[in-house]
């Protein structure tokens, strides 16, 4: 499998006993932190997604620091094939193959075409709008990648088992979204 991008937290296995038996995407609970006033941790489980599901808070918008992420082209595939980045993040697409690639997206909110480039070259795109950006290679139709652009740093990749732990969520009501490629997002009020 593809390696997870460094900005994505792993699921903390110690939380498993705290999860209630109801484990649909809407079956979440808030686990308030005792040490920090005004924030809590949301824990739960997403059904489906095969380890490619992400959970994020939709209604908190934070200006991203100057950040970058990498979706490399290697073995005629995108690695990782699925990733999440905060709005404003520059995504780099290095070509690690001995063949030319042409990375592009026809996503209406974020269309781009990086043109053909050879091994060792890197091109990039800054993700300026929240949503899903589907990425392809013009020369290799089997190459498909998905970039989930989220409005803040309040996101996490669910584990292979679907469990997630999303810390530092401000107190109050929020819209929690569970998303995976080729699936309809599930929105829950928390």
XYZ file of N, CA, C and O in Angstrom:
760
model
N 0.815 -1.186 0.000
C 0.000 0.000 0.000
C 0.853 1.242 0.000
O 2.044 1.205 0.256
N 0.225 2.349 -0.295
C 0.927 3.630 -0.348
C 1.155 4.161 1.059
O 0.369 3.943 1.967
N 2.234 4.864 1.235
C 2.544 5.470 2.521
C 1.629 6.665 2.748
O 1.266 7.356 1.806
N 1.243 6.922 3.987
C 0.389 8.064 4.304
C 1.210 9.333 4.275
O 2.384 9.324 4.624
N 0.595 10.446 3.863
C 1.320 11.711 3.916
C 1.618 12.056 5.368
O 0.835 11.731 6.259
N 2.747 12.703 5.635
C 3.142 12.971 7.012
C 2.154 13.833 7.786
O 2.081 13.737 8.989
N 1.357 14.662 7.130
C 0.461 15.561 7.842
C -0.759 14.843 8.397
O -1.539 15.411 9.116
N -0.957 13.576 8.062
C -2.152 12.863 8.472
C -1.853 12.024 9.702
O -0.911 11.247 9.720
N -2.663 12.207 10.755
C -2.459 11.469 11.995
C -2.942 10.033 11.844
O -3.836 9.747 11.073
N -2.348 9.141 12.565
C -2.765 7.748 12.598
C -3.798 7.572 13.701
O -3.851 8.338 14.647
N -4.578 6.527 13.592
C -5.564 6.231 14.617
C -4.848 5.694 15.852
O -3.946 4.877 15.748
N -5.249 6.165 17.012
C -4.676 5.727 18.276
C -5.421 4.470 18.716
O -6.599 4.529 19.031
N -4.756 3.334 18.694
C -5.386 2.059 19.020
C -5.940 2.045 20.441
O -6.841 1.294 20.739
N -5.391 2.871 21.340
C -5.853 2.886 22.721
C -7.283 3.395 22.844
O -7.910 3.193 23.856
N -7.812 4.046 21.816
C -9.163 4.578 21.932
C -10.220 3.526 21.657
O -11.368 3.738 21.954
N -9.853 2.393 21.101
C -10.830 1.404 20.671
C -11.842 1.034 21.764
O -13.029 1.000 21.493
N -11.427 0.782 23.013
C -12.417 0.420 24.025
C -13.419 1.539 24.321
O -14.478 1.277 24.837
N -13.093 2.773 23.988
C -13.984 3.892 24.268
C -15.080 4.043 23.210
O -16.003 4.804 23.387
N -14.954 3.333 22.108
C -15.922 3.454 21.019
C -17.175 2.659 21.376
O -17.095 1.531 21.844
N -18.323 3.256 21.139
C -19.570 2.554 21.407
C -19.823 1.554 20.284
O -19.334 1.722 19.182
N -20.622 0.509 20.547
C -20.855 -0.525 19.541
C -21.480 0.001 18.250
O -21.247 -0.536 17.196
N -22.292 1.063 18.318
C -22.873 1.631 17.102
C -21.748 2.333 16.347
O -21.202 3.318 16.821
N -21.393 1.863 15.144
C -20.203 2.378 14.481
C -20.471 2.858 13.059
O -19.622 2.763 12.201
N -21.649 3.382 12.803
C -21.897 4.029 11.517
C -21.192 5.378 11.547
O -20.820 5.864 12.612
N -20.971 6.019 10.378
C -20.295 7.321 10.391
C -20.953 8.331 11.328
O -20.295 9.193 11.860
N -22.266 8.219 11.570
C -22.939 9.163 12.462
C -22.743 8.794 13.930
O -23.069 9.561 14.806
N -22.238 7.581 14.213
C -22.064 7.138 15.601
C -20.723 7.625 16.124
O -19.744 6.917 16.132
N -20.693 8.881 16.523
C -19.471 9.466 17.059
C -19.773 10.019 18.427
O -20.935 10.233 18.771
N -18.756 10.230 19.197
C -18.966 10.864 20.490
C -17.825 11.822 20.749
O -16.741 11.673 20.196
N -18.085 12.812 21.562
C -17.062 13.793 21.899
C -16.408 13.361 23.206
O -17.084 12.993 24.159
N -15.101 13.386 23.208
C -14.311 13.018 24.378
C -13.575 14.283 24.809
O -12.502 14.577 24.293
N -14.158 15.075 25.720
C -13.518 16.347 26.072
C -12.154 16.147 26.727
O -11.960 15.211 27.484
N -11.236 17.025 26.393
C -9.930 17.008 27.054
C -10.073 17.721 28.382
O -10.755 18.731 28.469
N -9.396 17.226 29.380
C -9.465 17.858 30.694
C -8.419 18.949 30.860
O -8.539 19.796 31.706
N -7.378 18.937 30.040
C -6.269 19.867 30.239
C -6.419 21.173 29.470
O -5.830 22.163 29.835
N -7.206 21.189 28.385
C -7.321 22.391 27.575
C -8.774 22.819 27.518
O -9.617 22.068 27.049
N -9.054 24.010 27.988
C -10.428 24.510 27.987
C -10.843 24.883 26.569
O -10.076 25.468 25.823
N -12.062 24.500 26.218
C -12.614 24.923 24.944
C -12.345 24.019 23.765
O -12.757 24.338 22.665
N -11.664 22.891 23.948
C -11.465 21.956 22.848
C -11.749 20.543 23.322
O -11.758 20.263 24.523
N -11.993 19.658 22.368
C -12.247 18.263 22.691
C -11.719 17.377 21.589
O -11.168 17.853 20.593
N -11.895 16.088 21.766
C -11.459 15.098 20.782
C -12.673 14.303 20.343
O -13.454 13.849 21.180
N -12.843 14.143 19.043
C -13.932 13.347 18.508
C -13.349 11.995 18.116
O -12.342 11.936 17.405
N -13.981 10.930 18.589
C -13.547 9.585 18.230
C -14.734 8.855 17.625
O -15.885 9.137 17.948
N -14.470 7.943 16.712
C -15.555 7.202 16.094
C -15.033 6.220 15.083
O -13.841 5.900 15.054
N -15.936 5.728 14.258
C -15.578 4.758 13.240
C -16.357 5.051 11.969
O -17.538 5.376 12.020
N -15.681 4.922 10.843
C -16.292 5.083 9.528
C -16.427 3.695 8.925
O -15.467 2.922 8.931
N -17.603 3.372 8.414
C -17.773 2.097 7.711
C -17.388 2.304 6.256
O -17.792 3.265 5.632
N -16.589 1.382 5.710
C -16.159 1.493 4.320
C -14.933 2.364 4.197
O -14.370 2.823 5.178
N -14.492 2.576 2.976
C -13.340 3.435 2.733
C -12.032 2.686 2.576
O -11.075 3.229 2.066
N -11.955 1.447 3.017
C -10.766 0.600 2.838
C -9.463 1.288 3.228
O -8.468 1.180 2.540
N -9.474 2.034 4.317
C -8.260 2.716 4.754
C -8.004 4.021 4.039
O -7.026 4.705 4.325
N -8.863 4.397 3.096
C -8.711 5.655 2.368
C -9.727 6.700 2.807
O -9.907 7.713 2.146
N -10.418 6.474 3.923
C -11.426 7.420 4.402
C -10.774 8.512 5.249
O -9.840 8.255 6.000
N -11.283 9.719 5.093
C -10.845 10.860 5.899
C -12.060 11.427 6.617
O -13.180 11.363 6.114
N -11.818 12.001 7.779
C -12.849 12.663 8.563
C -12.347 14.081 8.826
O -11.182 14.270 9.173
N -13.226 15.072 8.625
C -12.805 16.456 8.853
C -13.964 17.307 9.333
O -15.125 16.953 9.154
N -13.614 18.418 9.963
C -14.604 19.401 10.401
C -14.767 20.400 9.258
O -13.811 21.037 8.838
N -15.999 20.515 8.772
C -16.263 21.320 7.574
C -16.431 22.808 7.867
O -16.128 23.650 7.030
N -16.923 23.151 9.060
C -17.309 24.536 9.313
C -16.285 25.353 10.100
O -16.588 26.440 10.557
N -15.070 24.862 10.241
C -13.991 25.637 10.850
C -12.987 25.937 9.749
O -12.464 25.019 9.115
N -12.750 27.220 9.496
C -11.824 27.623 8.447
C -10.615 28.274 9.102
O -10.762 29.187 9.912
N -9.435 27.792 8.751
C -8.191 28.308 9.315
C -7.248 28.597 8.155
O -7.139 27.794 7.224
N -6.559 29.727 8.192
C -5.582 30.041 7.158
C -4.411 29.080 7.296
O -3.860 28.913 8.378
N -4.065 28.460 6.193
C -2.986 27.468 6.214
C -1.626 28.147 6.273
O -1.405 29.167 5.623
N -0.727 27.573 7.042
C 0.653 28.059 6.977
C 1.230 27.658 5.617
O 0.634 26.847 4.907
N 2.350 28.220 5.251
C 2.990 27.818 3.991
C 3.342 26.344 4.129
O 4.238 25.981 4.890
N 2.591 25.498 3.449
C 2.790 24.061 3.578
C 2.845 23.421 2.204
O 2.351 23.980 1.223
N 3.463 22.248 2.158
C 3.470 21.496 0.903
C 3.259 20.026 1.212
O 3.491 19.562 2.329
N 2.784 19.310 0.218
C 2.562 17.870 0.302
C 3.054 17.280 -1.013
O 3.221 18.002 -2.003
N 3.292 15.980 -1.029
C 3.844 15.333 -2.215
C 2.962 14.169 -2.640
O 2.603 13.318 -1.826
N 2.598 14.147 -3.931
C 1.943 13.014 -4.567
C 2.849 12.634 -5.725
O 2.814 13.266 -6.781
N 3.730 11.644 -5.496
C 4.717 11.315 -6.520
C 4.144 10.367 -7.565
O 3.139 9.694 -7.340
N 4.804 10.361 -8.703
C 4.468 9.459 -9.796
C 5.570 8.416 -9.844
O 6.732 8.750 -10.099
N 5.202 7.182 -9.537
C 6.192 6.116 -9.467
C 5.506 4.806 -9.827
O 4.429 4.504 -9.322
N 6.148 4.029 -10.703
C 5.539 2.776 -11.135
C 4.250 3.007 -11.890
O 3.324 2.207 -11.819
N 4.175 4.118 -12.589
C 2.981 4.525 -13.335
C 1.740 4.559 -12.453
O 0.655 4.123 -12.839
N 1.922 5.094 -11.239
C 0.796 5.332 -10.341
C 1.106 6.537 -9.460
O 2.257 6.940 -9.336
N 0.062 7.118 -8.876
C 0.247 8.213 -7.930
C 0.433 7.607 -6.542
O -0.313 6.705 -6.144
N 1.438 8.101 -5.817
C 1.718 7.623 -4.457
C 1.840 8.837 -3.535
O 2.733 9.644 -3.750
N 0.965 8.976 -2.531
C -0.201 8.133 -2.280
C -1.290 8.397 -3.318
O -1.321 9.471 -3.921
N -2.175 7.446 -3.497
C -3.257 7.635 -4.468
C -4.389 8.467 -3.876
O -5.203 9.015 -4.618
N -4.436 8.553 -2.554
C -5.453 9.340 -1.863
C -4.765 10.126 -0.746
O -3.974 9.557 0.013
N -5.038 11.418 -0.684
C -4.460 12.236 0.380
C -5.396 13.391 0.706
O -6.290 13.712 -0.079
N -5.190 13.994 1.866
C -5.934 15.195 2.252
C -4.921 16.284 2.570
O -3.840 16.002 3.103
N -5.255 17.507 2.189
C -4.407 18.660 2.484
C -5.298 19.812 2.904
O -6.469 19.883 2.535
N -4.725 20.722 3.666
C -5.454 21.920 4.053
C -5.447 22.910 2.892
O -4.473 23.004 2.144
N -6.547 23.626 2.739
C -6.656 24.677 1.719
C -5.429 25.580 1.806
O -4.998 25.964 2.887
N -4.834 25.906 0.659
C -3.648 26.746 0.616
C -2.351 25.958 0.528
O -1.280 26.533 0.352
N -2.427 24.637 0.619
C -1.235 23.782 0.551
C -0.804 23.605 -0.901
O -1.631 23.409 -1.784
N 0.509 23.663 -1.119
C 1.076 23.398 -2.447
C 1.330 21.892 -2.546
O 2.031 21.324 -1.716
N 0.758 21.247 -3.567
C 0.977 19.816 -3.782
C 1.988 19.661 -4.913
O 1.792 20.185 -6.012
N 3.072 18.962 -4.601
C 4.132 18.708 -5.578
C 3.917 17.346 -6.214
O 3.515 16.394 -5.533
N 4.196 17.272 -7.520
C 4.033 16.041 -8.281
C 5.368 15.662 -8.929
O 5.576 15.890 -10.124
N 6.313 15.075 -8.162
C 7.597 14.678 -8.753
C 7.438 13.439 -9.632
O 6.692 12.516 -9.289
N 8.147 13.437 -10.764
C 8.139 12.282 -11.666
C 9.322 11.388 -11.312
O 10.471 11.751 -11.537
N 9.056 10.214 -10.759
C 10.103 9.249 -10.389
C 10.247 8.134 -11.432
O 11.047 7.231 -11.254
N 9.440 8.195 -12.501
C 9.482 7.165 -13.551
C 10.405 7.568 -14.689
O 10.650 8.752 -14.922
N 10.884 6.570 -15.410
C 11.761 6.809 -16.565
C 10.957 7.163 -17.822
O 11.483 7.126 -18.923
N 9.691 7.480 -17.652
C 8.828 7.883 -18.762
C 8.244 9.265 -18.451
O 8.242 9.703 -17.306
N 7.748 9.922 -19.476
C 7.103 11.217 -19.291
C 5.728 11.026 -18.646
O 5.071 10.009 -18.867
N 5.320 12.019 -17.851
C 3.968 12.075 -17.304
C 3.402 13.462 -17.597
O 4.147 14.413 -17.815
N 2.078 13.553 -17.605
C 1.376 14.818 -17.782
C 0.224 14.832 -16.784
O -0.839 14.295 -17.051
N 0.452 15.435 -15.623
C -0.540 15.465 -14.549
C -1.548 16.571 -14.827
O -1.176 17.696 -15.145
N -2.840 16.199 -14.675
C -3.882 17.202 -14.905
C -5.106 16.883 -14.065
O -5.253 15.777 -13.527
N -6.003 17.874 -13.957
C -7.289 17.692 -13.302
C -8.329 18.495 -14.062
O -8.059 19.619 -14.489
N -9.501 17.895 -14.215
C -10.624 18.608 -14.831
C -11.677 18.949 -13.774
O -12.798 19.305 -14.106
N -11.301 18.864 -12.508
C -12.199 19.237 -11.418
C -12.599 20.704 -11.621
O -11.716 21.562 -11.718
N -13.898 21.006 -11.704
C -14.329 22.379 -12.024
C -13.728 23.460 -11.127
O -13.353 24.519 -11.618
N -13.605 23.207 -9.816
C -13.095 24.225 -8.903
C -11.573 24.362 -8.969
O -11.024 25.368 -8.559
N -10.882 23.332 -9.451
C -9.410 23.349 -9.466
C -8.878 22.672 -10.722
O -8.169 21.668 -10.645
N -9.189 23.206 -11.902
C -8.636 22.587 -13.113
C -7.169 22.984 -13.300
O -6.783 24.105 -12.982
N -6.351 22.044 -13.760
C -4.960 22.366 -14.080
C -4.413 21.324 -15.046
O -4.964 20.232 -15.178
N -3.356 21.700 -15.746
C -2.642 20.793 -16.643
C -1.173 21.171 -16.548
O -0.771 22.247 -16.975
N -0.366 20.277 -15.965
C 1.042 20.580 -15.736
C 1.919 20.313 -16.959
O 3.109 20.597 -16.924
N 1.350 19.769 -18.033
C 2.137 19.494 -19.233
C 3.049 18.287 -19.036
O 3.169 17.740 -17.941
N 3.688 17.869 -20.103
C 4.583 16.704 -20.056
C 5.892 17.064 -19.368
O 6.458 18.123 -19.623
N 6.369 16.161 -18.514
C 7.687 16.356 -17.923
C 8.324 15.017 -17.593
O 7.654 14.014 -17.401
N 9.645 15.037 -17.565
C 10.427 13.802 -17.495
C 10.855 13.452 -16.076
O 10.658 14.217 -15.135
N 11.491 12.292 -15.959
C 11.993 11.787 -14.680
C 12.892 12.831 -14.023
O 13.703 13.475 -14.677
N 12.725 12.987 -12.708
C 13.540 13.933 -11.955
C 12.931 15.320 -11.865
O 13.337 16.115 -11.020
N 11.971 15.638 -12.709
C 11.322 16.948 -12.655
C 10.150 16.916 -11.681
O 9.526 15.872 -11.480
N 9.836 18.072 -11.098
C 8.702 18.222 -10.191
C 7.916 19.454 -10.595
O 8.497 20.503 -10.839
N 6.615 19.315 -10.661
C 5.722 20.452 -10.874
C 4.732 20.464 -9.725
O 4.530 19.448 -9.056
N 4.104 21.622 -9.493
C 3.218 21.722 -8.335
C 2.000 22.594 -8.620
O 1.988 23.376 -9.566
N 0.996 22.447 -7.757
C -0.245 23.208 -7.820
C -0.638 23.554 -6.388
O -0.563 22.700 -5.506
N -1.055 24.808 -6.157
C -1.556 25.198 -4.844
C -3.060 24.965 -4.821
O -3.780 25.418 -5.719
N -3.519 24.231 -3.806
C -4.940 23.891 -3.669
C -5.641 25.034 -2.941
O -5.441 25.232 -1.746
N -6.435 25.799 -3.670
C -7.015 27.028 -3.121
C -8.482 26.912 -2.723
O -9.007 27.826 -2.098
N -9.145 25.811 -3.099
C -10.566 25.681 -2.784
C -10.848 24.328 -2.150
O -10.391 23.309 -2.657
N -11.632 24.312 -1.060
C -12.002 23.028 -0.466
C -12.814 22.176 -1.444
O -13.549 22.701 -2.274
N -12.655 20.879 -1.334
C -13.370 19.935 -2.189
C -12.450 18.814 -2.616
O -11.311 18.708 -2.162
N -12.946 17.971 -3.499
C -12.177 16.836 -3.989
C -11.586 17.187 -5.350
O -12.295 17.647 -6.237
N -10.278 16.981 -5.489
C -9.581 17.208 -6.749
C -9.133 15.840 -7.264
O -8.310 15.171 -6.637
N -9.714 15.423 -8.370
C -9.317 14.157 -8.993
C -8.178 14.438 -9.963
O -8.252 15.372 -10.765
N -7.108 13.640 -9.862
C -5.878 13.877 -10.612
C -5.625 12.699 -11.545
O -5.800 11.538 -11.147
N -5.195 13.005 -12.768
C -4.950 11.975 -13.777
C -3.633 12.241 -14.493
O -3.069 13.331 -14.388
N -3.179 11.244 -15.247
C -2.039 11.412 -16.149
C -2.565 11.249 -17.566
O -3.178 10.232 -17.892
N -2.291 12.247 -18.399
C -2.748 12.249 -19.778
C -2.163 11.088 -20.583
O -2.734 10.652 -21.563
N -1.005 10.573 -20.175
C -0.322 9.525 -20.934
C -0.589 8.118 -20.404
O -0.320 7.151 -21.104
N -1.081 8.013 -19.177
C -1.295 6.707 -18.549
C -2.678 6.705 -17.894
O -2.810 7.108 -16.734
N -3.704 6.248 -18.618
C -5.082 6.346 -18.108
C -5.334 5.575 -16.807
O -6.288 5.870 -16.102
N -4.474 4.622 -16.464
C -4.663 3.888 -15.210
C -4.268 4.718 -13.995
O -4.572 4.349 -12.860
N -3.582 5.830 -14.208
C -3.137 6.668 -13.095
C -4.271 7.599 -12.652
O -4.675 8.487 -13.394
N -4.756 7.369 -11.432
C -5.818 8.189 -10.860
C -5.447 8.485 -9.411
O -5.072 7.581 -8.661
N -5.540 9.745 -9.034
C -5.297 10.150 -7.649
C -6.436 11.026 -7.175
O -7.161 11.621 -7.975
N -6.608 11.083 -5.847
C -7.669 11.892 -5.250
C -7.056 12.743 -4.145
O -6.381 12.214 -3.255
N -7.302 14.051 -4.214
C -6.827 14.970 -3.178
C -8.051 15.629 -2.557
O -8.811 16.306 -3.243
N -8.230 15.400 -1.258
C -9.302 16.045 -0.518
C -8.729 17.323 0.071
O -7.797 17.279 0.868
N -9.273 18.470 -0.345
C -8.814 19.768 0.164
C -9.813 20.193 1.236
O -11.004 20.346 0.962
N -9.312 20.336 2.465
C -10.170 20.637 3.614
C -9.926 22.075 4.089
O -8.868 22.647 3.839
N -10.922 22.681 4.786
C -10.811 24.093 5.156
C -9.898 24.407 6.334
O -9.592 25.564 6.578
N -9.441 23.386 7.077
C -8.591 23.644 8.246
C -7.697 22.442 8.507
O -7.723 21.471 7.757
N -6.948 22.517 9.598
C -6.098 21.388 9.980
C -6.855 20.363 10.820
O -6.254 19.437 11.355
N -8.158 20.491 10.919
C -8.977 19.556 11.694
C -9.439 18.413 10.796
O -10.595 18.348 10.375
N -8.506 17.507 10.481
C -8.816 16.335 9.667
C -7.891 15.193 10.068
O -6.828 15.404 10.645
N -8.344 13.988 9.760
C -7.550 12.796 10.072
C -7.946 11.682 9.110
O -9.094 11.617 8.659
N -6.976 10.845 8.799
C -7.258 9.660 7.989
C -7.700 8.554 8.941
O -7.029 8.280 9.938
N -8.824 7.913 8.650
C -9.283 6.793 9.471
C -8.342 5.611 9.236
O -7.764 5.464 8.156
N -8.201 4.778 10.229
C -7.352 3.591 10.105
C -7.979 2.551 9.193
O -9.135 2.685 8.773
N -7.244 1.509 8.883
C -7.771 0.419 8.052
C -9.053 -0.145 8.654
O -9.925 -0.615 7.932
N -9.163 -0.105 9.990
C -10.350 -0.628 10.676
C -11.482 0.405 10.744
O -12.542 0.133 11.287
N -11.264 1.605 10.211
C -12.290 2.645 10.197
C -12.270 3.575 11.403
O -12.918 4.613 11.395
N -11.521 3.217 12.460
C -11.488 4.062 13.647
C -10.684 5.331 13.384
O -9.685 5.304 12.669
N -11.143 6.425 14.000
C -10.422 7.694 13.893
C -10.468 8.412 15.226
O -11.327 8.146 16.068
N -9.549 9.337 15.386
C -9.461 10.189 16.572
C -9.063 11.568 16.078
O -7.984 11.736 15.518
N -9.936 12.541 16.241
C -9.716 13.898 15.743
C -9.592 14.840 16.939
O -10.590 15.235 17.540
N -8.347 15.202 17.319
C -8.138 16.043 18.503
C -8.253 17.540 18.195
O -8.303 17.955 17.038
N -8.272 18.329 19.261
C -8.212 19.798 19.204
C -9.391 20.443 18.486
O -9.242 21.487 17.841
N -10.569 19.839 18.585
C -11.761 20.409 17.966
C -12.342 21.445 18.928
O -12.588 21.144 20.093
N -12.548 22.695 18.460
C -13.123 23.725 19.336
C -14.501 23.292 19.843
O -15.238 22.608 19.139
N -14.832 23.712 21.066
C -16.136 23.357 21.617
C -17.236 24.006 20.791
O -17.011 24.985 20.080
N -18.417 23.453 20.870
C -19.554 23.949 20.107
C -20.017 22.924 19.097
O -19.451 21.849 18.976
N -21.068 23.275 18.369
C -21.610 22.372 17.348
C -20.804 22.529 16.059
O -20.440 23.645 15.677
N -20.557 21.398 15.395
C -19.795 21.403 14.144
C -20.361 20.392 13.162
O -21.067 19.460 13.556
N -20.004 20.579 11.888
C -20.336 19.606 10.846
C -19.119 18.721 10.625
O -18.075 19.193 10.177
N -19.261 17.444 10.939
C -18.211 16.451 10.759
C -18.512 15.707 9.465
O -19.629 15.230 9.265
N -17.518 15.628 8.568
C -17.711 14.969 7.281
C -16.796 13.760 7.203
O -15.607 13.848 7.515
N -17.361 12.633 6.773
C -16.568 11.436 6.472
C -16.575 11.294 4.956
O -17.629 11.350 4.314
N -15.380 11.135 4.362
C -15.243 11.076 2.899
C -14.277 9.963 2.516
O -13.285 9.717 3.211
N -14.570 9.301 1.415
C -13.663 8.332 0.804
C -13.852 8.431 -0.710
O -14.917 8.842 -1.186
N -12.813 8.074 -1.493
C -12.948 8.133 -2.950
C -14.140 7.313 -3.438
O -14.431 6.246 -2.890
N -14.805 7.824 -4.436
C -15.921 7.133 -5.088
C -17.079 6.830 -4.140
O -17.841 5.896 -4.368
N -17.209 7.600 -3.080
C -18.326 7.448 -2.147
C -18.905 8.816 -1.858
O -18.205 9.822 -1.913
N -20.180 8.847 -1.551
C -20.826 10.107 -1.201
C -20.406 10.500 0.218
O -20.445 9.667 1.126
N -19.994 11.753 0.442
C -19.618 12.169 1.793
C -20.806 12.043 2.751
O -21.958 12.223 2.360
N -20.506 11.704 4.008
C -21.521 11.614 5.043
C -21.271 12.751 6.014
O -20.160 12.896 6.541
N -22.299 13.574 6.248
C -22.170 14.730 7.141
C -22.968 14.463 8.403
O -24.116 14.027 8.345
N -22.339 14.709 9.546
C -22.975 14.541 10.852
C -22.818 15.822 11.647
O -21.787 16.484 11.556
N -23.828 16.149 12.426
C -23.716 17.277 13.354
C -23.164 16.747 14.662
O -23.643 15.729 15.169
N -22.120 17.395 15.173
C -21.531 16.971 16.456
C -21.455 18.153 17.401
O -21.434 19.279 16.983
